Amino acid sequence: MATKKVILATAGHLDLQSDGPALKKFMKKAVVVEKYEKGEVLSDAVRISGAVKTDINDLKKALTFADLAVIGLGKGDVTEANLSALLDAANRKTLLVLAAGNLLAFYGLGIDARKKTIQRAATARDVVPTIAYIADLTVPDDCTGAVIYQILKDPGMKARELAKLQEAIQRMEAALQRDNREPWDKHDCA
């Protein structure tokens, strides 16, 4: 089970002009994709390995067992209470995605909050690959969307993670060649 978690919530409409504290907190660190073409997101998202469909009341419990919690908030608007519950369930290693009929918003893990909005056109097919890319989840085989790199703090984060792992392997191989276990002698697991 990954340490990175994702909450994907879908709704009919998200009103960014309301004046609640949860919306203010959300908008402070969210990136909004304004040119969003709505579509079916839930059916693709639940096919990701480690995904569970839940409701707003069982969200925290679902996140303890699943890497991706998928919530359908119905055809109505996102209420202040719903948004507050979503934000309460999220921590610093959680990506919160709101896919409403009128816009798409990303909050939390790996998101560059300084951007606020992006003008790139995105469709519902782009949501699942973006979630999988950020949270290290497996993309379904028939996924056809593209990762929305414009919302990310570091679009090349996967290449950097891979480079770090390759460097660690090289250091480990060099230590084994020297027959020197110094970095590992400090631990009980060596």
Coordinates of N, CA and C in Angstrom, one line a residue:
M1 N 0.8 -1.2 0.0 CA 0.0 0.0 0.0 C 0.9 1.2 0.0
A2 N 0.6 2.2 -0.9 CA 1.4 3.4 -1.0 C 1.2 4.3 0.2
T3 N 2.1 5.2 0.4 CA 2.0 6.2 1.4 C 1.2 7.4 0.9
K4 N 1.2 7.5 -0.4 CA 0.5 8.6 -1.0 C -1.0 8.2 -1.2
K5 N -1.9 9.1 -0.8 CA -3.3 8.8 -0.9 C -4.0 9.8 -1.8
V6 N -5.1 9.4 -2.4 CA -5.9 10.3 -3.3 C -7.4 10.2 -2.9
I7 N -8.0 11.4 -2.9 CA -9.4 11.5 -2.8 C -10.0 12.1 -4.1
L8 N -10.8 11.4 -4.8 CA -11.4 11.9 -6.0 C -12.9 12.1 -5.7
A9 N -13.4 13.3 -5.8 CA -14.8 13.6 -5.5 C -15.4 14.2 -6.8
T10 N -16.6 13.7 -7.2 CA -17.3 14.2 -8.3 C -18.6 14.9 -7.8
A11 N -19.0 15.9 -8.5 CA -20.2 16.7 -8.2 C -20.8 17.3 -9.4
G12 N -22.0 17.8 -9.3 CA -22.6 18.5 -10.4 C -22.1 19.9 -10.6
H13 N -21.8 20.6 -9.6 CA -21.3 22.0 -9.7 C -20.5 22.4 -8.5
L14 N -19.5 23.2 -8.8 CA -18.7 23.8 -7.7 C -18.7 25.3 -7.8
D15 N -19.3 26.0 -6.8 CA -19.4 27.4 -6.8 C -18.2 28.0 -6.1
L16 N -17.3 28.7 -6.9 CA -16.1 29.2 -6.3 C -16.3 30.6 -5.7
Q17 N -17.5 31.1 -5.8 CA -17.8 32.5 -5.4 C -18.4 32.5 -4.0
S18 N -18.7 31.3 -3.4 CA -19.3 31.3 -2.1 C -18.3 31.7 -1.0
D19 N -18.7 31.9 0.2 CA -17.8 32.6 1.2 C -17.6 31.7 2.4
G20 N -17.5 30.4 2.3 CA -17.3 29.6 3.5 C -15.8 29.4 3.8
P21 N -15.5 29.0 5.0 CA -14.1 28.8 5.4 C -13.4 27.6 4.7
A22 N -14.2 26.6 4.4 CA -13.6 25.4 3.8 C -13.2 25.7 2.3
L23 N -14.1 26.5 1.7 CA -13.8 26.9 0.3 C -12.6 27.8 0.2
K24 N -12.5 28.7 1.2 CA -11.3 29.6 1.2 C -10.0 28.8 1.4
K25 N -10.1 27.8 2.3 CA -8.9 27.0 2.6 C -8.5 26.2 1.3
F26 N -9.6 25.6 0.7 CA -9.4 24.9 -0.5 C -8.8 25.7 -1.7
M27 N -9.3 26.9 -1.9 CA -8.9 27.7 -3.0 C -7.5 28.4 -2.7
K28 N -7.1 28.4 -1.5 CA -5.8 29.0 -1.2 C -4.6 28.1 -1.8
K29 N -4.9 26.8 -1.8 CA -3.8 25.9 -2.3 C -4.3 25.0 -3.5
A30 N -5.4 25.3 -4.1 CA -5.9 24.6 -5.2 C -5.5 25.1 -6.6
V31 N -5.4 24.3 -7.6 CA -5.2 24.7 -8.9 C -6.4 24.3 -9.7
V32 N -7.0 25.2 -10.4 CA -8.3 25.0 -11.1 C -8.0 24.9 -12.6
V33 N -8.5 23.9 -13.2 CA -8.5 23.7 -14.7 C -9.8 24.3 -15.2
E34 N -9.8 25.4 -15.7 CA -11.0 26.1 -16.1 C -11.6 25.5 -17.4
K35 N -10.8 25.1 -18.3 CA -11.3 24.6 -19.6 C -11.5 23.0 -19.5
Y36 N -12.4 22.6 -18.7 CA -12.6 21.2 -18.4 C -13.9 20.7 -19.1
E37 N -13.7 19.7 -19.8 CA -14.8 19.0 -20.5 C -15.2 17.8 -19.7
K38 N -16.4 17.9 -19.0 CA -16.8 16.9 -18.1 C -17.1 15.6 -18.8
G39 N -17.1 14.6 -18.0 CA -17.4 13.2 -18.6 C -17.4 12.2 -17.4
E40 N -17.4 11.0 -17.7 CA -17.4 9.9 -16.7 C -16.0 9.7 -16.2
V41 N -15.8 10.0 -14.9 CA -14.6 9.9 -14.2 C -14.6 8.7 -13.3
L42 N -15.7 8.5 -12.6 CA -15.8 7.4 -11.6 C -15.5 6.0 -12.1
S43 N -16.1 5.7 -13.2 CA -15.9 4.3 -13.7 C -14.4 4.0 -14.1
D44 N -13.7 5.0 -14.6 CA -12.3 4.8 -14.8 C -11.5 4.7 -13.5
A45 N -11.8 5.6 -12.6 CA -11.1 5.7 -11.3 C -11.2 4.4 -10.5
V46 N -12.4 3.8 -10.5 CA -12.5 2.6 -9.6 C -11.8 1.4 -10.2
R47 N -11.3 1.5 -11.4 CA -10.5 0.4 -12.0 C -9.0 0.5 -11.6
I48 N -8.6 1.5 -11.0 CA -7.2 1.7 -10.5 C -7.0 0.7 -9.4
S49 N -5.9 0.0 -9.4 CA -5.6 -0.9 -8.3 C -5.5 -0.1 -7.0
G50 N -6.1 -0.6 -6.0 CA -6.1 0.1 -4.7 C -7.2 1.1 -4.5
A51 N -8.1 1.2 -5.4 CA -9.2 2.2 -5.3 C -10.4 1.6 -4.7
V52 N -11.2 2.4 -3.9 CA -12.4 2.0 -3.3 C -13.4 3.1 -3.4
K53 N -14.6 2.7 -3.7 CA -15.7 3.7 -3.8 C -16.4 3.8 -2.4
T54 N -16.5 5.0 -2.0 CA -17.0 5.2 -0.6 C -18.0 6.4 -0.6
D55 N -18.5 6.7 0.6 CA -19.2 7.9 0.7 C -18.5 8.9 1.6
I56 N -19.0 10.1 1.7 CA -18.3 11.1 2.5 C -18.2 10.8 4.0
N57 N -19.2 10.0 4.5 CA -19.1 9.6 6.0 C -18.1 8.6 6.3
D58 N -17.7 7.7 5.4 CA -16.7 6.7 5.6 C -15.4 7.0 5.0
L59 N -15.1 8.2 4.6 CA -13.9 8.6 3.9 C -12.7 8.3 4.6
K60 N -12.5 8.7 5.9 CA -11.3 8.5 6.6 C -11.0 7.0 6.8
K61 N -12.1 6.2 7.1 CA -11.9 4.7 7.2 C -11.4 4.1 5.9
A62 N -12.0 4.6 4.8 CA -11.6 4.1 3.4 C -10.2 4.4 3.1
L63 N -9.7 5.6 3.5 CA -8.3 5.9 3.2 C -7.3 5.1 4.0
T64 N -7.7 4.5 5.1 CA -6.8 3.7 5.9 C -6.5 2.4 5.2
F65 N -7.4 1.9 4.3 CA -7.2 0.7 3.6 C -6.9 0.8 2.1
A66 N -7.3 2.0 1.5 CA -7.2 2.1 0.1 C -6.2 3.3 -0.2
D67 N -5.7 3.2 -1.4 CA -4.8 4.3 -1.9 C -5.6 5.4 -2.6
L68 N -6.8 5.1 -3.1 CA -7.7 6.0 -3.8 C -9.1 5.9 -3.3
A69 N -9.6 6.9 -2.7 CA -11.0 6.9 -2.3 C -11.8 7.7 -3.3
V70 N -12.8 7.1 -3.9 CA -13.7 7.7 -4.9 C -15.0 8.0 -4.4
I71 N -15.5 9.2 -4.5 CA -16.7 9.7 -3.9 C -17.6 10.4 -4.9
G72 N -18.8 9.9 -5.1 CA -19.7 10.6 -5.9 C -20.7 11.5 -5.1
L73 N -20.5 12.8 -5.1 CA -21.3 13.6 -4.3 C -22.7 13.9 -4.9
G74 N -23.0 13.3 -6.0 CA -24.3 13.4 -6.6 C -24.4 14.5 -7.6
K75 N -25.6 14.8 -8.1 CA -25.8 15.8 -9.1 C -25.8 17.2 -8.5
G76 N -25.9 17.4 -7.3 CA -26.0 18.7 -6.6 C -24.6 19.4 -6.5
D77 N -24.6 20.5 -5.9 CA -23.4 21.3 -5.7 C -22.6 20.7 -4.6
V78 N -21.3 21.1 -4.5 CA -20.4 20.8 -3.4 C -20.8 21.7 -2.3
T79 N -21.3 21.2 -1.2 CA -21.6 22.0 0.0 C -20.4 22.3 0.8
E80 N -20.5 23.3 1.6 CA -19.4 23.7 2.6 C -19.1 22.5 3.5
A81 N -20.2 21.8 4.0 CA -20.0 20.7 4.9 C -19.2 19.5 4.1
N82 N -19.6 19.3 2.9 CA -18.9 18.2 2.1 C -17.4 18.6 1.9
L83 N -17.2 19.8 1.5 CA -15.8 20.3 1.2 C -15.0 20.2 2.5
S84 N -15.6 20.6 3.6 CA -14.9 20.6 4.9 C -14.5 19.1 5.3
A85 N -15.4 18.2 5.1 CA -15.1 16.8 5.3 C -14.0 16.3 4.4
L86 N -14.0 16.7 3.2 CA -12.9 16.3 2.3 C -11.6 16.8 2.7
L87 N -11.5 18.1 3.1 CA -10.3 18.7 3.6 C -9.8 18.1 4.9
D88 N -10.7 17.7 5.8 CA -10.4 17.1 7.1 C -9.7 15.7 6.9
A89 N -10.2 15.0 5.8 CA -9.6 13.7 5.6 C -8.3 13.7 4.9
A90 N -7.9 14.8 4.3 CA -6.7 15.0 3.6 C -5.5 15.4 4.5
N91 N -4.3 14.9 4.3 CA -3.2 15.4 5.0 C -2.1 15.8 4.0
R92 N -0.9 16.0 4.4 CA 0.1 16.5 3.4 C 0.5 15.5 2.4
K93 N 0.2 14.2 2.5 CA 0.5 13.2 1.5 C -0.8 12.8 0.8
T94 N -1.7 13.6 0.7 CA -3.0 13.3 0.1 C -3.3 14.3 -1.1
L95 N -3.7 13.8 -2.2 CA -4.1 14.6 -3.3 C -5.6 14.6 -3.3
L96 N -6.2 15.8 -3.4 CA -7.7 15.9 -3.4 C -8.0 16.4 -4.8
V97 N -8.9 15.7 -5.5 CA -9.3 16.1 -6.8 C -10.8 16.3 -6.8
L98 N -11.3 17.4 -7.2 CA -12.7 17.7 -7.4 C -13.0 17.8 -8.8
A99 N -13.8 16.9 -9.3 CA -14.3 17.0 -10.7 C -15.8 17.3 -10.7
A100 N -16.0 18.6 -11.0 CA -17.4 19.1 -11.0 C -17.8 19.3 -12.5
G101 N -19.1 19.5 -12.7 CA -19.6 19.7 -14.0 C -19.0 20.9 -14.7
N102 N -18.6 21.9 -13.9 CA -18.1 23.2 -14.5 C -16.6 23.4 -14.5
L103 N -15.9 22.6 -13.6 CA -14.4 22.7 -13.6 C -13.8 21.5 -12.9
L104 N -12.5 21.5 -13.0 CA -11.7 20.4 -12.4 C -10.7 21.1 -11.4
A105 N -10.5 20.7 -10.2 CA -9.6 21.3 -9.3 C -8.8 20.2 -8.6
F106 N -7.5 20.6 -8.4 CA -6.5 19.7 -7.7 C -6.0 20.4 -6.5
Y107 N -5.8 19.7 -5.4 CA -5.4 20.3 -4.1 C -4.5 19.3 -3.4
G108 N -3.3 19.8 -2.9 CA -2.5 19.0 -2.1 C -1.2 18.4 -2.7
L109 N -1.0 17.2 -2.5 CA 0.2 16.5 -2.9 C 0.7 16.8 -4.3
G110 N 1.9 17.4 -4.5 CA 2.5 17.6 -5.8 C 1.9 18.7 -6.6
I111 N 1.0 19.4 -6.1 CA 0.3 20.5 -6.8 C 1.0 21.8 -6.6
D112 N 1.2 22.6 -7.6 CA 1.8 24.0 -7.5 C 0.7 25.0 -7.3
A113 N 0.4 25.3 -6.0 CA -0.7 26.2 -5.6 C -0.5 27.6 -6.1
R114 N 0.7 28.0 -6.4 CA 1.0 29.3 -6.9 C 0.3 29.6 -8.3
K115 N 0.0 28.6 -9.0 CA -0.5 28.7 -10.3 C -2.0 29.1 -10.3
K116 N -2.7 28.7 -9.3 CA -4.2 29.1 -9.1 C -5.1 28.5 -10.2
T117 N -4.9 28.9 -11.5 CA -5.7 28.4 -12.6 C -4.7 28.1 -13.7
I118 N -5.1 27.2 -14.6 CA -4.4 26.9 -15.8 C -5.4 27.0 -16.9
Q119 N -4.9 27.3 -18.1 CA -5.8 27.5 -19.3 C -5.7 26.3 -20.2
R120 N -5.0 25.2 -19.9 CA -4.9 24.0 -20.7 C -6.3 23.4 -20.7
A121 N -6.7 23.0 -21.8 CA -8.0 22.2 -21.9 C -7.7 20.8 -21.4
A122 N -8.7 20.3 -20.6 CA -8.6 18.9 -20.1 C -9.9 18.3 -20.2
T123 N -9.9 17.0 -20.3 CA -11.1 16.2 -20.3 C -11.2 15.2 -19.1
A124 N -12.3 14.6 -19.0 CA -12.4 13.6 -17.9 C -11.4 12.5 -18.0
R125 N -11.1 12.2 -19.3 CA -10.1 11.1 -19.5 C -8.7 11.4 -18.9
D126 N -8.4 12.7 -18.7 CA -7.1 13.1 -18.2 C -7.0 13.0 -16.7
V127 N -8.1 12.8 -16.0 CA -8.1 12.8 -14.5 C -7.3 11.6 -14.0
V128 N -7.7 10.4 -14.5 CA -7.1 9.2 -14.0 C -5.6 9.1 -14.2
P129 N -5.1 9.4 -15.4 CA -3.6 9.3 -15.6 C -2.9 10.3 -14.7
T130 N -3.5 11.5 -14.5 CA -2.9 12.5 -13.6 C -2.8 12.0 -12.2
I131 N -3.9 11.4 -11.7 CA -3.9 10.9 -10.4 C -2.9 9.8 -10.2
A132 N -2.8 8.9 -11.2 CA -1.9 7.7 -11.1 C -0.5 8.2 -11.2
Y133 N -0.2 9.2 -12.0 CA 1.2 9.8 -12.1 C 1.6 10.4 -10.7
I134 N 0.8 11.2 -10.1 CA 1.2 11.9 -8.9 C 1.3 10.9 -7.7
A135 N 0.4 9.9 -7.6 CA 0.3 9.1 -6.4 C 1.0 7.7 -6.6
D136 N 1.7 7.5 -7.7 CA 2.3 6.2 -8.0 C 1.4 5.0 -8.0
L137 N 0.2 5.2 -8.7 CA -0.8 4.2 -8.8 C -0.7 3.6 -10.2
T138 N -1.2 2.4 -10.4 CA -1.2 1.7 -11.7 C -2.3 2.3 -12.5
V139 N -2.0 2.6 -13.8 CA -2.9 3.2 -14.7 C -3.6 2.0 -15.4
P140 N -5.0 2.0 -15.5 CA -5.7 0.9 -16.2 C -5.2 0.8 -17.6
D141 N -5.2 -0.4 -18.2 CA -4.7 -0.7 -19.5 C -5.3 0.1 -20.6
D142 N -6.6 0.3 -20.5 CA -7.3 1.0 -21.6 C -7.4 2.5 -21.4
C143 N -6.6 3.1 -20.5 CA -6.6 4.5 -20.2 C -6.0 5.3 -21.4
T144 N -6.8 6.3 -21.9 CA -6.3 7.1 -23.1 C -6.0 8.5 -22.8
G145 N -6.2 9.0 -21.6 CA -6.0 10.4 -21.3 C -4.5 10.7 -21.1
A146 N -4.2 12.0 -20.9 CA -2.9 12.5 -20.7 C -2.7 13.1 -19.3
V147 N -1.5 13.1 -18.8 CA -1.2 13.7 -17.5 C -1.2 15.2 -17.7
I148 N -1.9 15.9 -16.8 CA -1.9 17.4 -16.8 C -0.7 17.9 -16.0
Y149 N 0.4 18.0 -16.7 CA 1.7 18.4 -16.1 C 1.7 19.8 -15.6
Q150 N 0.8 20.7 -16.2 CA 0.8 22.1 -15.9 C 0.4 22.4 -14.4
I151 N -0.2 21.5 -13.8 CA -0.6 21.7 -12.4 C 0.4 21.3 -11.4
L152 N 1.5 20.6 -11.8 CA 2.5 20.0 -10.9 C 3.6 21.0 -10.5
K153 N 4.1 20.8 -9.3 CA 5.2 21.6 -8.8 C 6.4 21.2 -9.6
D154 N 6.6 19.9 -9.8 CA 7.8 19.4 -10.6 C 7.3 18.4 -11.6
P155 N 7.1 18.8 -12.8 CA 6.7 17.9 -13.9 C 7.6 16.8 -14.1
G156 N 8.9 16.9 -13.8 CA 9.9 15.8 -14.0 C 10.1 15.0 -12.8
M157 N 9.2 15.0 -11.9 CA 9.4 14.3 -10.6 C 9.7 12.8 -10.7
K158 N 9.1 12.2 -11.7 CA 9.4 10.7 -11.8 C 10.8 10.5 -12.3
A159 N 11.3 11.3 -13.2 CA 12.7 11.2 -13.7 C 13.6 11.4 -12.6
R160 N 13.4 12.4 -11.7 CA 14.2 12.7 -10.6 C 14.2 11.5 -9.5
E161 N 13.0 11.0 -9.3 CA 12.9 9.8 -8.4 C 13.7 8.6 -8.9
L162 N 13.6 8.4 -10.2 CA 14.4 7.3 -10.8 C 15.9 7.5 -10.7
A163 N 16.3 8.8 -11.0 CA 17.7 9.1 -10.9 C 18.3 8.9 -9.5
K164 N 17.5 9.3 -8.5 CA 17.9 9.1 -7.1 C 18.0 7.6 -6.8
L165 N 17.1 6.8 -7.2 CA 17.2 5.3 -7.0 C 18.4 4.7 -7.7
Q166 N 18.7 5.1 -8.9 CA 19.8 4.6 -9.6 C 21.1 5.0 -8.9
E167 N 21.2 6.2 -8.4 CA 22.4 6.6 -7.6 C 22.5 5.8 -6.4
A168 N 21.4 5.5 -5.7 CA 21.5 4.7 -4.5 C 22.0 3.3 -4.8
I169 N 21.5 2.7 -5.9 CA 21.9 1.4 -6.4 C 23.4 1.4 -6.7
Q170 N 23.9 2.4 -7.3 CA 25.3 2.5 -7.6 C 26.2 2.6 -6.4
R171 N 25.7 3.4 -5.4 CA 26.5 3.5 -4.1 C 26.5 2.1 -3.4
M172 N 25.3 1.4 -3.4 CA 25.3 0.1 -2.8 C 26.2 -0.9 -3.5
E173 N 26.2 -0.9 -4.8 CA 27.1 -1.8 -5.6 C 28.5 -1.5 -5.3
A174 N 28.9 -0.2 -5.2 CA 30.2 0.2 -4.9 C 30.7 -0.3 -3.5
A175 N 29.8 -0.1 -2.6 CA 30.1 -0.6 -1.2 C 30.2 -2.1 -1.2
L176 N 29.4 -2.8 -1.9 CA 29.5 -4.3 -2.0 C 30.8 -4.7 -2.7
Q177 N 31.3 -4.0 -3.7 CA 32.5 -4.3 -4.4 C 33.7 -4.1 -3.4
R178 N 33.6 -3.1 -2.6 CA 34.7 -2.8 -1.6 C 34.7 -3.8 -0.4
D179 N 33.6 -4.5 -0.4 CA 33.3 -5.4 0.8 C 33.3 -4.6 2.1
N180 N 32.7 -3.4 2.0 CA 32.6 -2.5 3.1 C 31.1 -2.3 3.3
R181 N 30.6 -2.7 4.5 CA 29.2 -2.6 4.8 C 28.9 -1.4 5.7
E182 N 29.8 -0.4 5.7 CA 29.7 0.6 6.7 C 28.4 1.3 6.8
P183 N 27.8 1.7 5.7 CA 26.5 2.4 5.9 C 25.4 1.5 6.5
W184 N 25.6 0.2 6.3 CA 24.5 -0.7 6.8 C 24.8 -1.3 8.2
D185 N 26.1 -1.2 8.6 CA 26.5 -1.7 9.9 C 25.8 -1.0 11.1
K186 N 25.3 0.2 10.8 CA 24.7 1.0 11.9 C 23.3 0.6 12.2
H187 N 22.7 -0.3 11.4 CA 21.4 -0.7 11.6 C 21.3 -2.2 12.1
D188 N 20.2 -2.5 12.8 CA 20.1 -3.9 13.3 C 19.7 -4.8 12.1
C189 N 19.1 -4.2 11.1 CA 18.6 -5.1 10.0 C 19.8 -5.6 9.1
A190 N 21.0 -5.2 9.3 CA 22.1 -5.5 8.4 C 22.6 -6.9 8.6

